[in-house]
Amino acid sequence: MTARILVAGIGNIFLGDDGFGSEVVRNAELPQDNPAVRVVDYGIRGMHLAYDLLDGWDTLVLVDAIPSRGNPGTLHVFQADHEAPDETVGVDAHGMEPAAVFASLRALGGSPPYTVVVGCEAGSVDEGIGLTEPVAEAVPRAARAVEDIVAALQSPAPSVSVAVSAPKEC
């Protein structure tokens, strides 16, 4: 049986590099006719993602901008930690923080699937449309990473977990 994979681009395109996830899912070359893989640009619709996760996806590939560690444009691929406490996170229909999405999912009676994050260190999340140069240059690498993750998860013996157990730079 083939794993069901939801690829979710998230972020606000009106806040500079926060639009990274949306840009990556537009550029990733993933089969559009495969019922086992769904690619969605959720933007800032966190509640929509939470409801979609109730549909029993085996894996979520979450593509998002992440806080900079001083190297904008650096990619990190890692497994999301669903065990982290989120008691300070409230349910927000317009919130797109992953912790808020997972809290909403739990409030709806669901549980998060295995989640791989493809994140890019943001350079600027100031108001404005368009990615900074280092983040824009990371988009093709991130799209390839998403394609590789999906291909690995669809193979008979998925091997993606060895690459995502801890933050990894690409």
XYZ file of N, CA and C in Angstrom:
510
model
N 0.838 -1.185 0.000
C 0.000 0.000 0.000
C 0.882 1.246 0.000
N 0.540 2.207 -0.798
C 1.307 3.440 -0.912
C 0.911 4.406 0.192
N 1.907 5.041 0.773
C 1.663 6.035 1.826
C 0.938 7.238 1.236
N 0.016 7.793 2.005
C -0.671 9.024 1.605
C 0.123 10.202 2.168
N 0.525 11.101 1.265
C 1.412 12.197 1.633
C 0.743 13.528 1.301
N 0.681 14.407 2.298
C 0.183 15.763 2.107
C 1.377 16.701 2.158
N 1.596 17.441 1.075
C 2.665 18.431 1.016
C 1.999 19.792 1.199
N 2.392 20.505 2.258
C 1.742 21.764 2.615
C 2.738 22.915 2.594
N 2.526 23.849 1.686
C 3.288 25.097 1.696
C 2.555 26.067 2.594
N 3.273 26.658 3.538
C 2.610 27.588 4.445
C 3.391 28.899 4.524
N 2.687 29.946 4.904
C 3.314 31.245 5.076
C 2.470 32.360 4.484
N 2.868 33.566 4.782
C 2.154 34.755 4.350
C 2.953 35.451 3.250
N 2.433 35.434 2.031
C 3.159 36.021 0.891
C 3.313 37.533 1.007
N 2.575 38.163 1.927
C 2.654 39.606 2.115
C 3.711 40.003 3.149
N 4.447 38.993 3.660
C 5.489 39.261 4.652
C 6.841 38.726 4.172
N 7.257 39.163 3.001
C 8.584 38.828 2.479
C 8.869 37.349 2.460
N 9.921 36.937 3.165
C 10.378 35.546 3.132
C 9.400 34.562 3.750
N 8.388 35.047 4.461
C 7.388 34.148 5.022
C 6.622 33.436 3.903
N 6.688 33.952 2.677
C 6.039 33.324 1.530
C 6.829 32.173 0.932
N 7.921 31.768 1.577
C 8.790 30.707 1.071
C 8.033 29.404 0.787
N 7.235 28.932 1.724
C 6.530 27.665 1.553
C 5.620 27.672 0.338
N 4.919 28.771 0.132
C 4.039 28.900 -1.030
C 4.835 28.836 -2.329
N 5.958 29.483 -2.353
C 6.793 29.509 -3.554
C 7.362 28.126 -3.859
N 7.768 27.410 -2.843
C 8.348 26.076 -3.052
C 7.307 25.122 -3.619
N 6.098 25.089 -3.064
C 5.106 24.136 -3.567
C 4.677 24.474 -4.989
N 4.770 25.737 -5.374
C 4.486 26.104 -6.767
C 5.581 25.599 -7.700
N 6.800 25.466 -7.191
C 7.936 25.066 -8.023
C 8.266 23.575 -7.969
N 7.769 22.873 -6.976
C 8.072 21.442 -6.860
C 7.365 20.686 -7.979
N 8.103 19.802 -8.614
C 7.541 18.995 -9.699
C 7.081 17.664 -9.122
N 5.828 17.671 -8.693
C 5.222 16.480 -8.106
C 4.024 16.095 -8.962
N 3.763 14.798 -9.074
C 2.651 14.350 -9.916
C 1.315 14.899 -9.417
N 0.574 15.514 -10.319
C -0.725 16.074 -9.951
C -1.846 15.048 -10.073
N -1.557 13.909 -10.690
C -2.586 12.903 -10.909
C -2.444 11.707 -9.969
N -1.601 11.829 -8.953
C -1.379 10.739 -8.012
C -2.288 10.951 -6.798
N -3.276 10.077 -6.582
C -4.187 10.264 -5.447
C -3.505 10.085 -4.088
N -2.297 9.522 -4.064
C -1.589 9.306 -2.798
C -0.786 10.531 -2.373
N -0.655 11.514 -3.280
C 0.110 12.726 -2.966
C -0.755 13.937 -3.293
N -0.911 14.784 -2.295
C -1.665 16.028 -2.497
C -0.757 17.192 -2.134
N -0.685 18.182 -3.024
C 0.157 19.358 -2.823
C -0.759 20.570 -2.707
N -0.644 21.301 -1.581
C -1.529 22.434 -1.341
C -0.729 23.621 -0.820
N -1.006 24.784 -1.384
C -0.475 26.037 -0.849
C -1.519 26.550 0.141
N -1.277 26.304 1.434
C -2.243 26.706 2.457
C -2.123 28.182 2.818
N -1.010 28.804 2.478
C -0.847 30.198 2.859
C -0.953 30.353 4.363
N -1.955 31.119 4.812
C -2.150 31.347 6.243
C -3.400 30.643 6.769
N -3.895 29.664 6.039
C -5.139 28.975 6.409
C -4.849 27.762 7.297
N -4.415 28.020 8.513
C -4.048 26.958 9.442
C -5.192 26.037 9.800
N -6.377 26.572 9.973
C -7.520 25.728 10.328
C -7.878 24.810 9.168
N -7.745 25.291 7.955
C -7.988 24.464 6.768
C -7.025 23.271 6.758
N -5.751 23.522 7.057
C -4.770 22.434 7.132
C -5.146 21.455 8.248
N -5.543 21.963 9.397
C -5.926 21.088 10.510
C -7.087 20.180 10.104
N -8.098 20.740 9.440
C -9.220 19.916 8.985
C -8.776 18.896 7.947
N -7.905 19.301 7.017
C -7.421 18.364 6.004
C -6.630 17.220 6.635
N -5.934 17.497 7.724
C -5.158 16.448 8.393
C -6.049 15.387 9.042
N -7.315 15.699 9.226
C -8.261 14.711 9.762
C -8.548 13.603 8.753
N -8.136 13.780 7.496
C -8.414 12.815 6.440
C -7.481 11.615 6.440
N -6.676 11.444 7.467
C -5.872 10.239 7.600
C -4.620 10.184 6.751
N -3.899 11.260 6.654
C -2.632 11.272 5.912
C -1.572 10.534 6.709
N -0.728 9.775 6.019
C 0.355 9.051 6.681
C 1.522 9.974 6.999
N 1.759 10.924 6.094
C 2.893 11.842 6.247
C 2.489 13.243 5.829
N 2.981 14.216 6.565
C 2.849 15.630 6.212
C 4.241 16.150 5.913
N 4.421 16.738 4.740
C 5.666 17.440 4.411
C 5.315 18.915 4.495
N 5.835 19.578 5.501
C 5.524 20.964 5.804
C 6.656 21.843 5.297
N 6.347 22.787 4.420
C 7.361 23.658 3.834
C 7.105 25.070 4.332
N 8.130 25.652 4.999
C 7.896 26.919 5.684
C 9.202 27.682 5.867
N 9.079 28.984 6.066
C 10.218 29.794 6.494
C 10.413 29.545 7.981
N 11.662 29.544 8.425
C 11.966 29.359 9.840
C 12.812 30.531 10.301
N 12.853 30.783 11.602
C 13.660 31.906 12.094
C 15.125 31.745 11.684
N 15.729 32.858 11.388
C 17.125 32.836 10.957
C 18.058 32.570 12.122
N 19.060 31.764 11.840
C 20.154 31.530 12.786
C 21.383 32.312 12.328
N 21.152 33.269 11.453
C 22.239 34.097 10.954
C 22.654 33.783 9.530
N 21.968 32.827 8.893
C 22.309 32.438 7.527
C 21.054 32.359 6.660
N 20.468 33.505 6.306
C 19.266 33.460 5.466
C 19.522 32.647 4.198
N 18.518 31.845 3.848
C 18.625 31.003 2.671
C 19.101 29.592 2.971
N 19.548 29.338 4.198
C 19.995 28.000 4.568
C 18.777 27.112 4.770
N 18.808 25.925 4.163
C 17.710 24.972 4.295
C 17.983 24.009 5.443
N 16.927 23.632 6.131
C 16.988 22.635 7.198
C 15.861 21.641 6.956
N 16.171 20.372 7.031
C 15.177 19.316 6.891
C 15.195 18.518 8.194
N 14.029 18.402 8.818
C 13.978 17.709 10.107
C 12.578 17.173 10.365
N 12.501 16.244 11.294
C 11.224 15.685 11.711
C 10.628 16.600 12.775
N 9.341 16.917 12.636
C 8.667 17.757 13.619
C 8.528 17.012 14.935
N 8.647 17.746 16.012
C 8.503 17.184 17.347
C 7.071 17.423 17.816
N 6.242 16.390 17.729
C 4.848 16.514 18.157
C 4.694 16.352 19.658
N 5.774 16.028 20.342
C 5.717 15.827 21.788
C 5.997 17.115 22.553
N 6.439 18.155 21.854
C 6.751 19.419 22.522
C 5.470 19.988 23.144
N 5.556 20.509 24.351
C 4.353 21.055 24.994
C 3.832 22.250 24.216
N 2.528 22.309 24.054
C 1.921 23.421 23.319
C 0.755 24.026 24.100
N 0.839 23.954 25.435
C -0.273 24.436 26.248
C -0.483 25.950 26.145
N 0.499 26.698 25.654
C 0.321 28.140 25.504
C -0.275 28.495 24.154
N -0.461 27.500 23.284
C -0.980 27.745 21.948
C -2.491 27.646 21.972
N -3.140 28.704 21.525
C -4.592 28.679 21.449
C -5.043 28.308 20.048
N -6.299 27.938 19.913
C -6.849 27.630 18.607
C -7.156 28.948 17.915
N -6.590 29.138 16.733
C -6.739 30.371 15.976
C -7.045 29.999 14.536
N -8.225 30.358 14.067
C -8.646 29.986 12.714
C -7.747 30.585 11.643
N -7.033 31.644 11.960
C -6.155 32.275 10.973
C -4.683 32.099 11.307
N -4.369 31.332 12.319
C -2.982 31.122 12.712
C -2.337 30.038 11.869
N -1.072 30.242 11.505
C -0.402 29.256 10.695
C 0.859 28.736 11.338
N 1.082 29.049 12.588
C 2.208 28.446 13.283
C 1.945 26.950 13.362
N 2.915 26.114 13.012
C 2.669 24.667 13.062
C 2.143 24.184 14.410
N 2.647 24.722 15.499
C 2.150 24.300 16.815
C 0.662 24.610 16.957
N 0.218 25.750 16.418
C -1.200 26.103 16.474
C -2.028 25.167 15.603
N -1.494 24.796 14.442
C -2.200 23.861 13.561
C -2.368 22.516 14.258
N -1.277 22.009 14.874
C -1.348 20.715 15.545
C -2.257 20.783 16.773
N -2.279 21.926 17.475
C -3.191 22.088 18.614
C -4.638 22.078 18.123
N -4.895 22.738 17.003
C -6.246 22.735 16.425
C -6.642 21.325 16.013
N -5.708 20.607 15.399
C -5.969 19.232 14.982
C -6.346 18.365 16.189
N -5.586 18.511 17.273
C -5.896 17.737 18.485
C -7.261 18.127 19.056
N -7.573 19.440 19.017
C -8.869 19.904 19.522
C -10.021 19.331 18.695
N -9.757 19.024 17.438
C -10.764 18.430 16.562
C -10.841 16.911 16.701
N -9.962 16.345 17.548
C -9.986 14.910 17.785
C -8.996 14.118 16.954
N -8.127 14.802 16.219
C -7.134 14.117 15.398
C -5.775 14.106 16.052
N -4.837 13.480 15.377
C -3.463 13.490 15.852
C -2.549 13.714 14.649
N -1.452 14.414 14.854
C -0.562 14.746 13.745
C 0.100 13.497 13.157
N 0.218 13.455 11.836
C 0.935 12.351 11.213
C 2.441 12.573 11.322
N 3.213 11.588 10.911
C 4.658 11.762 10.780
C 4.865 13.015 9.946
N 5.682 13.933 10.431
C 5.837 15.230 9.768
C 7.291 15.544 9.509
N 7.594 15.831 8.252
C 8.915 16.270 7.837
C 8.800 17.749 7.503
N 9.698 18.549 8.060
C 9.707 19.980 7.795
C 10.869 20.304 6.861
N 10.561 21.034 5.800
C 11.591 21.597 4.931
C 11.516 23.094 5.190
N 12.492 23.590 5.947
C 12.472 24.978 6.369
C 13.642 25.754 5.817
N 13.420 27.025 5.603
C 14.470 27.908 5.109
C 14.601 29.091 6.059
N 15.832 29.364 6.472
C 16.055 30.525 7.333
C 15.660 31.800 6.588
N 14.772 32.563 7.204
C 14.273 33.798 6.601
C 15.289 34.924 6.743
N 15.302 35.791 5.746
C 16.133 36.984 5.817
C 15.328 38.168 6.327
N 14.082 38.271 5.862
C 13.217 39.370 6.260
C 11.767 38.913 6.202
N 11.016 39.237 7.234
C 9.582 38.988 7.234
C 8.835 40.312 7.410
N 9.454 41.377 6.892
C 8.808 42.683 6.894
C 7.703 42.694 5.846
N 6.776 43.629 5.982
C 5.700 43.741 4.999
C 6.276 43.965 3.614
N 5.738 43.259 2.656
C 6.153 43.380 1.271
C 6.092 42.028 0.583
N 5.833 42.074 -0.704
C 5.730 40.851 -1.486
C 7.069 40.553 -2.140
N 7.486 39.308 -2.050
C 8.723 38.878 -2.689
C 9.744 38.407 -1.667
N 10.499 37.398 -2.094
C 11.524 36.817 -1.234
C 12.831 37.579 -1.360
N 13.613 37.604 -0.294
C 14.948 38.178 -0.380
C 15.791 37.281 -1.291
N 16.891 37.792 -1.781
C 17.716 37.043 -2.731
C 18.190 35.691 -2.207
N 18.739 35.608 -0.969
C 19.197 34.294 -0.517
C 18.074 33.271 -0.377
N 16.898 33.714 0.018
C 15.767 32.795 0.175
C 15.225 32.396 -1.194
N 15.151 33.338 -2.120
C 14.711 33.012 -3.479
C 15.657 32.000 -4.125
N 16.946 32.136 -3.870
C 17.919 31.197 -4.429
C 17.786 29.803 -3.820
N 17.196 29.703 -2.626
C 17.012 28.408 -1.972
C 15.781 27.662 -2.477
N 14.883 28.347 -3.159
C 13.630 27.722 -3.600
C 13.859 26.485 -4.477
N 14.706 26.533 -5.512
C 14.899 25.318 -6.320
C 15.473 24.147 -5.517
N 16.399 24.425 -4.597
C 16.954 23.348 -3.754
C 15.877 22.761 -2.852
N 15.034 23.622 -2.303
C 13.958 23.152 -1.432
C 12.936 22.344 -2.231
N 12.621 22.793 -3.438
C 11.673 22.045 -4.276
C 12.230 20.650 -4.571
N 13.528 20.559 -4.870
C 14.147 19.244 -5.106
C 14.113 18.397 -3.834
N 14.344 19.020 -2.677
C 14.297 18.282 -1.410
C 12.901 17.707 -1.189
N 11.866 18.491 -1.458
C 10.483 18.015 -1.303
C 10.234 16.859 -2.272
N 10.674 17.009 -3.512
C 10.503 15.941 -4.508
C 11.203 14.665 -4.046
N 12.422 14.799 -3.525
C 13.181 13.632 -3.050
C 12.510 12.972 -1.849
N 11.989 13.777 -0.939
C 11.309 13.240 0.247
C 10.073 12.461 -0.172
N 9.279 13.043 -1.061
C 8.066 12.360 -1.524
C 8.430 11.062 -2.235
N 9.446 11.095 -3.101
C 9.874 9.876 -3.810
C 10.342 8.812 -2.824
N 11.104 9.211 -1.818
C 11.597 8.248 -0.825
C 10.452 7.645 -0.020
N 9.463 8.463 0.316
C 8.326 7.971 1.086
C 7.446 7.031 0.265
N 7.475 7.183 -1.052
C 6.667 6.330 -1.911
C 7.386 5.056 -2.317
N 8.677 4.965 -2.039
C 9.410 3.760 -2.411
C 8.964 2.609 -1.518
N 9.160 1.351 -1.976
C 8.710 0.205 -1.179
C 9.275 0.175 0.239
N 10.502 0.620 0.427
C 11.106 0.667 1.758
C 11.538 2.105 2.016
N 10.619 2.963 2.528
C 10.959 4.372 2.734
C 12.236 4.537 3.536
N 13.092 5.446 3.054
C 14.374 5.661 3.720
C 14.557 7.097 4.168
N 13.498 7.879 4.140
C 13.627 9.297 4.454
C 13.928 9.540 5.928
N 13.540 8.640 6.816
C 13.697 8.888 8.242
C 15.148 9.040 8.660
N 16.092 8.420 7.954
C 17.484 8.564 8.323
C 17.979 9.986 8.108
N 17.314 10.710 7.211
C 17.782 12.047 6.894
C 17.085 13.126 7.701
N 16.052 12.782 8.464
C 15.264 13.829 9.086
C 15.138 13.703 10.601
N 15.925 12.889 11.228
C 15.775 12.718 12.670
C 16.315 13.908 13.458
N 17.188 14.686 12.875
C 17.705 15.891 13.511
C 17.829 16.961 12.438
N 17.818 18.248 12.816
C 17.957 19.283 11.801
C 19.189 19.036 10.943
N 18.971 19.163 9.647
C 20.053 18.909 8.690
C 20.075 20.058 7.696
N 21.217 20.601 7.449
C 21.328 21.651 6.453
C 21.493 21.038 5.085
N 20.879 21.684 4.085
C 20.999 21.208 2.708
C 21.847 22.184 1.905
